[in-house]
Amino acid sequence: MNKTIGVIGLGIIGSVWARHYNEAGVLAGAWNRSAKPDFPQWKPTALDVAKASDVVQIVVADPPAVQNVIEAILPVLGPGKIVIQSSTIDPVSSTEFKKRVEAAGARYLEAPFTGSKPAAEQKKSVYYLGGDDALIADVEPLLSLVSEFRYTIGTNVHATTLKLAMNLNIAGQMQALAETLTLVRNSGVADDLFFKVIKQNVSYSGVTALKEPKLKAGEFSPQFSVKHMLKDMRLASRVAACDEFPLLDTVRECLHHADQAGLADEDFSALIKLLK
Ligand code: NAP
């Protein structure tokens, strides 16, 4: 391993990745907006992280948060530095961030991911990489420390769009699962039987497998929060020609209602709480 990495954003995912990098001996810095001074390789500012690291990985909430971070680290970006942007953002923002980083002389890789908290814990995140092959090859040894699959998608626009599209599919499936389970519960069928039977149904999916324990237990601590899924559906709605997708409109509204009902920080499977 000939490069060090710094992680900016120590939320649900960033904190897990940073600990994996630290165990591997490559973490050179870590920073979070709300201070976490006990975190391994903690640095007082994002700028200090970028100074200390060859590669800076950003995993924060949304495009405005990424913008704040990029503005903060810009003074130390230059030849030899690489920015890996892993927050889920929209293609237009991504192109703007790429331009700013490259204008400073550094390289920019759009690297959204999937897999939620359990996959991150098991080093099984899946990356959708948008950038050139040489850059991807340069960061491959680092990303392989936290991920199982890394797909080269194309440009930053391709990668961000694919990520938003995947989340549309997940959000739609989650809403369908919540309604299906509620319908069945209301008839008196037990959850155990429902989840046994759905395993042999063509509709059985990774979303069903991942959310079965939470739905059964009524336990909605966040693996991926309502507020971020809502953010992603809003971003997807702004992608050209997606502004009148019926399912996207519906799931965005359902998530908006969940947010209004005080569920913003709960797992997005808490959508089921809005159903009677
Ligand atoms: P999270 O736990 O909510 O963490 C969000 C992070 O962003 C926190 O470190 C937060 O800092 C920081 N942040 C928010 N606003 C900021 C600002 N204005 N300036 C600087 N930092 C700011 O989120 P997460 O689940 O780790 O997700 C992070 C990103 O990955 C999101 O874009 C999400 O959509 C995406 N993602 C998540 C998953 C998942 O399963 N969790 C899967 C795929 C993609 P504070 O601690 O100070 O609030």
mmCIF file of C-alpha atoms and ligand atoms in Angstrom:
data_model
loop_
_atom_site.group_PDB
_atom_site.id
_atom_site.type_symbol
_atom_site.label_atom_id
_atom_site.label_comp_id
_atom_site.label_asym_id
_atom_site.label_seq_id
_atom_site.Cartn_x
_atom_site.Cartn_y
_atom_site.Cartn_z
ATOM 1 C CA MET A 1 0.000 0.000 0.000
ATOM 2 C CA ASN A 2 1.766 3.184 -1.101
ATOM 3 C CA LYS A 3 -0.961 5.753 -0.359
ATOM 4 C CA THR A 4 -2.541 7.060 2.826
ATOM 5 C CA ILE A 5 -6.182 8.047 3.136
ATOM 6 C CA GLY A 6 -8.127 10.552 5.212
ATOM 7 C CA VAL A 7 -11.850 10.255 5.866
ATOM 8 C CA ILE A 8 -14.079 13.320 6.129
ATOM 9 C CA GLY A 9 -17.498 12.537 7.581
ATOM 10 C CA LEU A 10 -17.648 10.033 10.437
ATOM 11 C CA GLY A 11 -21.343 9.205 10.293
ATOM 12 C CA ILE A 12 -22.882 5.737 10.010
ATOM 13 C CA ILE A 13 -20.646 4.740 7.084
ATOM 14 C CA GLY A 14 -17.591 7.009 7.313
ATOM 15 C CA SER A 15 -16.838 5.945 10.880
ATOM 16 C CA VAL A 16 -16.902 2.268 9.880
ATOM 17 C CA TRP A 17 -14.670 2.733 6.817
ATOM 18 C CA ALA A 18 -12.219 4.922 8.737
ATOM 19 C CA ARG A 19 -11.813 2.226 11.393
ATOM 20 C CA HIS A 20 -11.137 -0.381 8.686
ATOM 21 C CA TYR A 21 -8.505 1.905 7.108
ATOM 22 C CA ASN A 22 -6.989 2.500 10.525
ATOM 23 C CA GLU A 23 -6.735 -1.238 11.210
ATOM 24 C CA ALA A 24 -4.971 -1.613 7.860
ATOM 25 C CA GLY A 25 -2.486 1.115 8.841
ATOM 26 C CA VAL A 26 -3.374 3.551 6.045
ATOM 27 C CA LEU A 27 -5.570 6.095 7.849
ATOM 28 C CA ALA A 28 -3.734 9.442 8.014
ATOM 29 C CA GLY A 29 -6.587 11.644 9.221
ATOM 30 C CA ALA A 30 -10.267 11.714 10.187
ATOM 31 C CA TRP A 31 -12.625 14.642 10.713
ATOM 32 C CA ASN A 32 -16.304 15.148 11.399
ATOM 33 C CA ARG A 33 -18.365 18.372 11.623
ATOM 34 C CA SER A 34 -19.423 17.475 15.176
ATOM 35 C CA ALA A 35 -16.082 16.830 16.845
ATOM 36 C CA LYS A 36 -15.069 13.245 17.694
ATOM 37 C CA PRO A 37 -11.618 13.857 19.190
ATOM 38 C CA ASP A 38 -11.271 10.284 20.447
ATOM 39 C CA PHE A 39 -11.565 8.917 16.919
ATOM 40 C CA PRO A 40 -8.386 7.295 15.540
ATOM 41 C CA GLN A 41 -6.210 9.793 13.620
ATOM 42 C CA TRP A 42 -8.579 12.639 14.564
ATOM 43 C CA LYS A 43 -7.643 16.025 13.070
ATOM 44 C CA PRO A 44 -9.139 19.348 14.176
ATOM 45 C CA THR A 45 -10.116 20.440 10.643
ATOM 46 C CA ALA A 46 -10.947 18.963 7.261
ATOM 47 C CA LEU A 47 -7.984 20.920 5.894
ATOM 48 C CA ASP A 48 -5.655 19.096 8.289
ATOM 49 C CA VAL A 49 -6.999 15.766 7.027
ATOM 50 C CA ALA A 50 -6.335 16.781 3.427
ATOM 51 C CA LYS A 51 -2.841 17.999 4.334
ATOM 52 C CA ALA A 52 -1.976 14.715 6.041
ATOM 53 C CA SER A 53 -3.363 12.317 3.398
ATOM 54 C CA ASP A 54 -2.613 11.400 -0.212
ATOM 55 C CA VAL A 55 -6.254 10.513 -0.755
ATOM 56 C CA VAL A 56 -9.244 12.226 0.875
ATOM 57 C CA GLN A 57 -12.527 10.326 0.976
ATOM 58 C CA ILE A 58 -15.630 12.437 1.579
ATOM 59 C CA VAL A 59 -18.747 10.721 2.936
ATOM 60 C CA VAL A 60 -21.115 13.377 4.242
ATOM 61 C CA ALA A 61 -24.836 14.021 3.985
ATOM 62 C CA ASP A 62 -25.637 15.858 0.761
ATOM 63 C CA PRO A 63 -24.371 18.246 -1.952
ATOM 64 C CA PRO A 64 -24.219 21.355 0.310
ATOM 65 C CA ALA A 65 -22.204 19.364 2.870
ATOM 66 C CA VAL A 66 -19.802 18.162 0.154
ATOM 67 C CA GLN A 67 -19.450 21.734 -1.067
ATOM 68 C CA ASN A 68 -18.492 22.904 2.441
ATOM 69 C CA VAL A 69 -15.863 20.196 2.673
ATOM 70 C CA ILE A 70 -14.401 20.868 -0.768
ATOM 71 C CA GLU A 71 -14.158 24.588 -0.052
ATOM 72 C CA ALA A 72 -12.411 23.807 3.224
ATOM 73 C CA ILE A 73 -9.794 21.496 1.696
ATOM 74 C CA LEU A 74 -9.216 23.342 -1.600
ATOM 75 C CA PRO A 75 -6.179 25.312 -0.327
ATOM 76 C CA VAL A 76 -4.129 22.110 0.037
ATOM 77 C CA LEU A 77 -5.345 20.288 -3.061
ATOM 78 C CA GLY A 78 -2.821 20.043 -5.866
ATOM 79 C CA PRO A 79 -0.843 17.543 -7.933
ATOM 80 C CA GLY A 80 -0.545 14.210 -6.135
ATOM 81 C CA LYS A 81 -3.754 14.609 -4.136
ATOM 82 C CA ILE A 82 -6.871 12.574 -4.905
ATOM 83 C CA VAL A 83 -10.421 13.311 -3.766
ATOM 84 C CA ILE A 84 -12.805 10.341 -3.612
ATOM 85 C CA GLN A 85 -16.367 11.620 -3.289
ATOM 86 C CA SER A 86 -18.630 8.901 -1.848
ATOM 87 C CA SER A 87 -21.658 10.830 -0.561
ATOM 88 C CA THR A 88 -24.796 10.268 -2.642
ATOM 89 C CA ILE A 89 -25.161 13.431 -4.706
ATOM 90 C CA ASP A 90 -26.624 14.531 -8.042
ATOM 91 C CA PRO A 91 -24.744 14.599 -11.365
ATOM 92 C CA VAL A 92 -24.741 18.404 -11.707
ATOM 93 C CA SER A 93 -23.180 18.954 -8.274
ATOM 94 C CA SER A 94 -20.673 16.184 -8.945
ATOM 95 C CA THR A 95 -19.511 17.832 -12.169
ATOM 96 C CA GLU A 96 -19.122 21.150 -10.352
ATOM 97 C CA PHE A 97 -17.036 19.540 -7.566
ATOM 98 C CA LYS A 98 -14.913 17.672 -10.106
ATOM 99 C CA LYS A 99 -14.148 20.913 -11.945
ATOM 100 C CA ARG A 100 -13.106 22.688 -8.756
ATOM 101 C CA VAL A 101 -10.858 19.872 -7.566
ATOM 102 C CA GLU A 102 -9.242 19.466 -10.982
ATOM 103 C CA ALA A 103 -8.753 23.230 -11.338
ATOM 104 C CA ALA A 104 -6.650 23.004 -8.169
ATOM 105 C CA GLY A 105 -4.468 20.342 -9.848
ATOM 106 C CA ALA A 106 -5.788 17.315 -7.916
ATOM 107 C CA ARG A 107 -7.708 14.306 -9.254
ATOM 108 C CA TYR A 108 -11.388 13.588 -8.510
ATOM 109 C CA LEU A 109 -13.148 10.231 -8.425
ATOM 110 C CA GLU A 110 -16.894 9.972 -7.962
ATOM 111 C CA ALA A 111 -17.388 6.836 -5.878
ATOM 112 C CA PRO A 112 -20.929 6.411 -4.587
ATOM 113 C CA PHE A 113 -21.572 3.080 -2.946
ATOM 114 C CA THR A 114 -24.257 0.701 -1.807
ATOM 115 C CA GLY A 115 -24.493 -1.836 0.972
ATOM 116 C CA SER A 116 -25.684 0.027 4.065
ATOM 117 C CA LYS A 117 -24.178 -0.299 7.542
ATOM 118 C CA PRO A 118 -23.977 -4.118 7.850
ATOM 119 C CA ALA A 119 -22.111 -4.412 4.531
ATOM 120 C CA ALA A 120 -19.721 -1.612 5.533
ATOM 121 C CA GLU A 121 -19.005 -3.419 8.814
ATOM 122 C CA GLN A 122 -18.177 -6.597 6.886
ATOM 123 C CA LYS A 123 -15.942 -4.695 4.394
ATOM 124 C CA LYS A 124 -18.525 -5.509 1.730
ATOM 125 C CA SER A 125 -19.511 -2.069 0.480
ATOM 126 C CA VAL A 126 -20.039 -1.969 -3.296
ATOM 127 C CA TYR A 127 -18.677 1.024 -5.231
ATOM 128 C CA TYR A 128 -19.970 2.549 -8.456
ATOM 129 C CA LEU A 129 -16.900 4.308 -9.823
ATOM 130 C CA GLY A 130 -17.055 7.284 -12.139
ATOM 131 C CA GLY A 131 -13.635 8.356 -13.333
ATOM 132 C CA ASP A 132 -10.773 7.311 -15.579
ATOM 133 C CA ASP A 133 -9.186 3.877 -15.433
ATOM 134 C CA ALA A 134 -5.754 5.079 -14.291
ATOM 135 C CA LEU A 135 -7.249 6.930 -11.337
ATOM 136 C CA ILE A 136 -9.386 3.940 -10.407
ATOM 137 C CA ALA A 137 -6.323 1.681 -10.546
ATOM 138 C CA ASP A 138 -4.460 4.087 -8.236
ATOM 139 C CA VAL A 139 -7.116 3.967 -5.497
ATOM 140 C CA GLU A 140 -8.101 0.324 -5.944
ATOM 141 C CA PRO A 141 -5.788 -0.944 -3.135
ATOM 142 C CA LEU A 142 -7.397 1.489 -0.676
ATOM 143 C CA LEU A 143 -11.012 0.922 -1.708
ATOM 144 C CA SER A 144 -10.517 -2.838 -1.627
ATOM 145 C CA LEU A 145 -9.939 -2.541 2.145
ATOM 146 C CA VAL A 146 -13.605 -1.610 2.664
ATOM 147 C CA SER A 147 -15.415 -3.088 -0.309
ATOM 148 C CA GLU A 148 -16.213 -6.375 -1.965
ATOM 149 C CA PHE A 149 -17.087 -5.162 -5.474
ATOM 150 C CA ARG A 150 -15.969 -2.085 -7.387
ATOM 151 C CA TYR A 151 -17.735 -1.452 -10.668
ATOM 152 C CA THR A 152 -16.410 0.987 -13.231
ATOM 153 C CA ILE A 153 -19.541 2.745 -14.435
ATOM 154 C CA GLY A 154 -18.131 5.495 -16.666
ATOM 155 C CA THR A 155 -18.054 9.203 -15.937
ATOM 156 C CA ASN A 156 -18.986 10.943 -12.692
ATOM 157 C CA VAL A 157 -22.393 11.658 -14.251
ATOM 158 C CA HIS A 158 -22.948 7.970 -15.004
ATOM 159 C CA ALA A 159 -21.944 6.907 -11.477
ATOM 160 C CA THR A 160 -24.095 9.470 -9.631
ATOM 161 C CA THR A 161 -27.092 8.756 -11.837
ATOM 162 C CA LEU A 162 -26.781 4.989 -11.424
ATOM 163 C CA LYS A 163 -26.570 5.396 -7.641
ATOM 164 C CA LEU A 164 -29.742 7.518 -7.509
ATOM 165 C CA ALA A 165 -31.496 5.026 -9.798
ATOM 166 C CA MET A 166 -30.545 2.131 -7.527
ATOM 167 C CA ASN A 167 -31.989 3.978 -4.547
ATOM 168 C CA LEU A 168 -35.226 4.614 -6.439
ATOM 169 C CA ASN A 169 -35.479 0.851 -6.936
ATOM 170 C CA ILE A 170 -34.743 0.204 -3.243
ATOM 171 C CA ALA A 171 -37.187 2.853 -1.995
ATOM 172 C CA GLY A 172 -39.934 1.497 -4.264
ATOM 173 C CA GLN A 173 -39.319 -2.043 -3.047
ATOM 174 C CA MET A 174 -39.334 -0.899 0.584
ATOM 175 C CA GLN A 175 -42.670 0.839 0.229
ATOM 176 C CA ALA A 176 -44.131 -2.222 -1.534
ATOM 177 C CA LEU A 177 -42.789 -4.531 1.196
ATOM 178 C CA ALA A 178 -44.221 -2.297 3.932
ATOM 179 C CA GLU A 179 -47.656 -2.309 2.307
ATOM 180 C CA THR A 180 -47.526 -6.060 1.603
ATOM 181 C CA LEU A 181 -46.570 -6.905 5.170
ATOM 182 C CA THR A 182 -49.179 -4.571 6.642
ATOM 183 C CA LEU A 183 -51.897 -6.087 4.448
ATOM 184 C CA VAL A 184 -50.939 -9.585 5.576
ATOM 185 C CA ARG A 185 -50.579 -8.615 9.246
ATOM 186 C CA ASN A 186 -54.034 -7.060 9.182
ATOM 187 C CA SER A 187 -55.461 -10.429 8.104
ATOM 188 C CA GLY A 188 -53.829 -12.163 11.072
ATOM 189 C CA VAL A 189 -50.962 -13.990 9.329
ATOM 190 C CA ALA A 190 -47.828 -14.115 11.522
ATOM 191 C CA ASP A 191 -44.636 -12.350 10.434
ATOM 192 C CA ASP A 192 -42.573 -15.573 10.614
ATOM 193 C CA LEU A 193 -44.887 -17.269 8.162
ATOM 194 C CA PHE A 194 -44.958 -14.245 5.864
ATOM 195 C CA PHE A 195 -41.152 -14.069 5.652
ATOM 196 C CA LYS A 196 -40.904 -17.863 5.170
ATOM 197 C CA VAL A 197 -43.369 -17.774 2.300
ATOM 198 C CA ILE A 198 -41.982 -14.681 0.568
ATOM 199 C CA LYS A 199 -38.569 -16.387 0.297
ATOM 200 C CA GLN A 200 -40.133 -18.690 -2.312
ATOM 201 C CA ASN A 201 -41.881 -15.832 -4.114
ATOM 202 C CA VAL A 202 -40.477 -14.220 -7.227
ATOM 203 C CA SER A 203 -40.643 -10.845 -5.469
ATOM 204 C CA TYR A 204 -38.128 -11.876 -2.790
ATOM 205 C CA SER A 205 -35.240 -9.414 -2.818
ATOM 206 C CA GLY A 206 -32.158 -8.182 -1.010
ATOM 207 C CA VAL A 207 -34.307 -5.438 0.490
ATOM 208 C CA THR A 208 -36.613 -8.061 2.017
ATOM 209 C CA ALA A 209 -33.661 -10.019 3.403
ATOM 210 C CA LEU A 210 -31.983 -6.921 4.844
ATOM 211 C CA LYS A 211 -35.082 -5.440 6.452
ATOM 212 C CA GLU A 212 -36.764 -8.648 7.749
ATOM 213 C CA PRO A 213 -35.156 -8.429 11.225
ATOM 214 C CA LYS A 214 -36.057 -4.756 11.638
ATOM 215 C CA LEU A 215 -39.641 -5.203 10.463
ATOM 216 C CA LYS A 216 -40.200 -8.245 12.672
ATOM 217 C CA ALA A 217 -38.727 -6.564 15.750
ATOM 218 C CA GLY A 218 -40.196 -3.115 15.076
ATOM 219 C CA GLU A 219 -36.630 -1.840 15.626
ATOM 220 C CA PHE A 220 -35.749 1.087 13.389
ATOM 221 C CA SER A 221 -32.271 2.267 14.423
ATOM 222 C CA PRO A 222 -30.754 3.596 11.189
ATOM 223 C CA GLN A 223 -28.751 1.527 8.739
ATOM 224 C CA PHE A 224 -29.817 4.082 6.134
ATOM 225 C CA SER A 225 -32.002 6.898 7.328
ATOM 226 C CA VAL A 226 -35.347 8.268 6.155
ATOM 227 C CA LYS A 227 -33.756 11.718 5.748
ATOM 228 C CA HIS A 228 -31.068 10.456 3.358
ATOM 229 C CA MET A 229 -33.469 8.348 1.294
ATOM 230 C CA LEU A 230 -35.742 11.409 1.036
ATOM 231 C CA LYS A 231 -32.723 13.494 -0.012
ATOM 232 C CA ASP A 232 -31.892 10.923 -2.705
ATOM 233 C CA MET A 233 -35.440 10.818 -4.081
ATOM 234 C CA ARG A 234 -35.443 14.623 -4.234
ATOM 235 C CA LEU A 235 -32.111 14.550 -6.073
ATOM 236 C CA ALA A 236 -33.394 11.849 -8.444
ATOM 237 C CA SER A 237 -36.478 13.935 -9.216
ATOM 238 C CA ARG A 238 -34.207 16.722 -10.409
ATOM 239 C CA VAL A 239 -32.314 14.518 -12.866
ATOM 240 C CA ALA A 240 -33.337 15.431 -16.409
ATOM 241 C CA ALA A 241 -36.553 13.713 -17.569
ATOM 242 C CA CYS A 242 -37.306 12.120 -14.171
ATOM 243 C CA ASP A 243 -39.598 14.848 -12.923
ATOM 244 C CA GLU A 244 -42.768 12.929 -13.762
ATOM 245 C CA PHE A 245 -41.948 9.362 -12.780
ATOM 246 C CA PRO A 246 -45.049 8.125 -10.904
ATOM 247 C CA LEU A 247 -43.299 5.742 -8.491
ATOM 248 C CA LEU A 248 -40.547 8.244 -7.759
ATOM 249 C CA ASP A 249 -43.199 10.865 -6.947
ATOM 250 C CA THR A 250 -45.014 8.425 -4.678
ATOM 251 C CA VAL A 251 -42.027 7.202 -2.685
ATOM 252 C CA ARG A 252 -40.705 10.742 -2.335
ATOM 253 C CA GLU A 253 -44.079 11.785 -0.872
ATOM 254 C CA CYS A 254 -44.141 8.775 1.487
ATOM 255 C CA LEU A 255 -40.644 9.653 2.702
ATOM 256 C CA HIS A 256 -41.648 13.286 3.066
ATOM 257 C CA HIS A 257 -44.577 12.213 5.281
ATOM 258 C CA ALA A 258 -42.220 10.033 7.326
ATOM 259 C CA ASP A 259 -39.863 12.981 7.737
ATOM 260 C CA GLN A 260 -42.751 15.222 8.827
ATOM 261 C CA ALA A 261 -43.885 12.543 11.276
ATOM 262 C CA GLY A 262 -40.555 12.786 13.112
ATOM 263 C CA LEU A 263 -38.948 9.692 11.586
ATOM 264 C CA ALA A 264 -36.083 11.500 9.779
ATOM 265 C CA ASP A 265 -33.307 9.777 11.732
ATOM 266 C CA GLU A 266 -34.894 6.331 11.771
ATOM 267 C CA ASP A 267 -34.112 3.609 9.268
ATOM 268 C CA PHE A 268 -36.073 4.058 6.046
ATOM 269 C CA SER A 269 -37.895 0.782 6.746
ATOM 270 C CA ALA A 270 -39.786 2.891 9.331
ATOM 271 C CA LEU A 271 -41.972 3.854 6.349
ATOM 272 C CA ILE A 272 -44.158 1.002 7.590
ATOM 273 C CA LYS A 273 -45.104 3.094 10.644
ATOM 274 C CA LEU A 274 -47.207 5.342 8.418
ATOM 275 C CA LEU A 275 -49.455 2.415 7.430
ATOM 276 C CA LYS A 276 -52.331 1.257 9.568
HETATM 277 P P1 NAP B 1 -24.971 10.047 8.486
HETATM 278 O O1 NAP B 1 -24.720 8.992 9.489
HETATM 279 O O2 NAP B 1 -26.180 10.896 8.596
HETATM 280 O O3 NAP B 1 -23.674 10.979 8.427
HETATM 281 C C1 NAP B 1 -23.693 12.178 7.709
HETATM 282 C C2 NAP B 1 -22.361 12.859 7.885
HETATM 283 O O4 NAP B 1 -22.381 14.109 7.163
HETATM 284 C C3 NAP B 1 -22.051 13.202 9.348
HETATM 285 O O5 NAP B 1 -20.683 12.996 9.539
HETATM 286 C C4 NAP B 1 -22.413 14.684 9.398
HETATM 287 O O6 NAP B 1 -21.744 15.389 10.414
HETATM 288 C C5 NAP B 1 -21.920 15.130 8.039
HETATM 289 N N1 NAP B 1 -22.471 16.414 7.624
HETATM 290 C C6 NAP B 1 -23.771 16.747 7.490
HETATM 291 N N2 NAP B 1 -23.881 18.016 7.072
HETATM 292 C C7 NAP B 1 -22.611 18.512 6.969
HETATM 293 C C8 NAP B 1 -22.061 19.752 6.579
HETATM 294 N N3 NAP B 1 -22.850 20.779 6.218
HETATM 295 N N4 NAP B 1 -20.715 19.885 6.559
HETATM 296 C C9 NAP B 1 -19.899 18.850 6.908
HETATM 297 N N5 NAP B 1 -20.367 17.638 7.286
HETATM 298 C C10 NAP B 1 -21.703 17.473 7.314
HETATM 299 O O7 NAP B 1 -24.998 9.452 7.004
HETATM 300 P P2 NAP B 1 -24.470 8.073 6.401
HETATM 301 O O8 NAP B 1 -25.551 7.057 6.486
HETATM 302 O O9 NAP B 1 -23.101 7.760 6.916
HETATM 303 O O10 NAP B 1 -24.399 8.486 4.853
HETATM 304 C C11 NAP B 1 -23.404 9.351 4.360
HETATM 305 C C12 NAP B 1 -23.611 9.503 2.852
HETATM 306 O O11 NAP B 1 -23.550 8.214 2.234
HETATM 307 C C13 NAP B 1 -24.971 10.109 2.471
HETATM 308 O O12 NAP B 1 -24.822 10.872 1.295
HETATM 309 C C14 NAP B 1 -25.819 8.879 2.198
HETATM 310 O O13 NAP B 1 -26.891 9.166 1.322
HETATM 311 C C15 NAP B 1 -24.773 7.954 1.560
HETATM 312 N N6 NAP B 1 -25.070 6.520 1.679
HETATM 313 C C16 NAP B 1 -25.403 5.976 2.896
HETATM 314 C C17 NAP B 1 -25.672 4.612 2.957
HETATM 315 C C18 NAP B 1 -26.107 3.932 4.244
HETATM 316 O O14 NAP B 1 -26.559 2.804 4.169
HETATM 317 N N7 NAP B 1 -26.003 4.558 5.403
HETATM 318 C C19 NAP B 1 -25.591 3.807 1.808
HETATM 319 C C20 NAP B 1 -25.228 4.409 0.598
HETATM 320 C C21 NAP B 1 -24.972 5.766 0.543
HETATM 321 P P3 NAP B 1 -22.431 15.538 11.881
HETATM 322 O O15 NAP B 1 -22.048 14.311 12.632
HETATM 323 O O16 NAP B 1 -21.828 16.777 12.418
HETATM 324 O O17 NAP B 1 -23.929 15.656 11.669
#
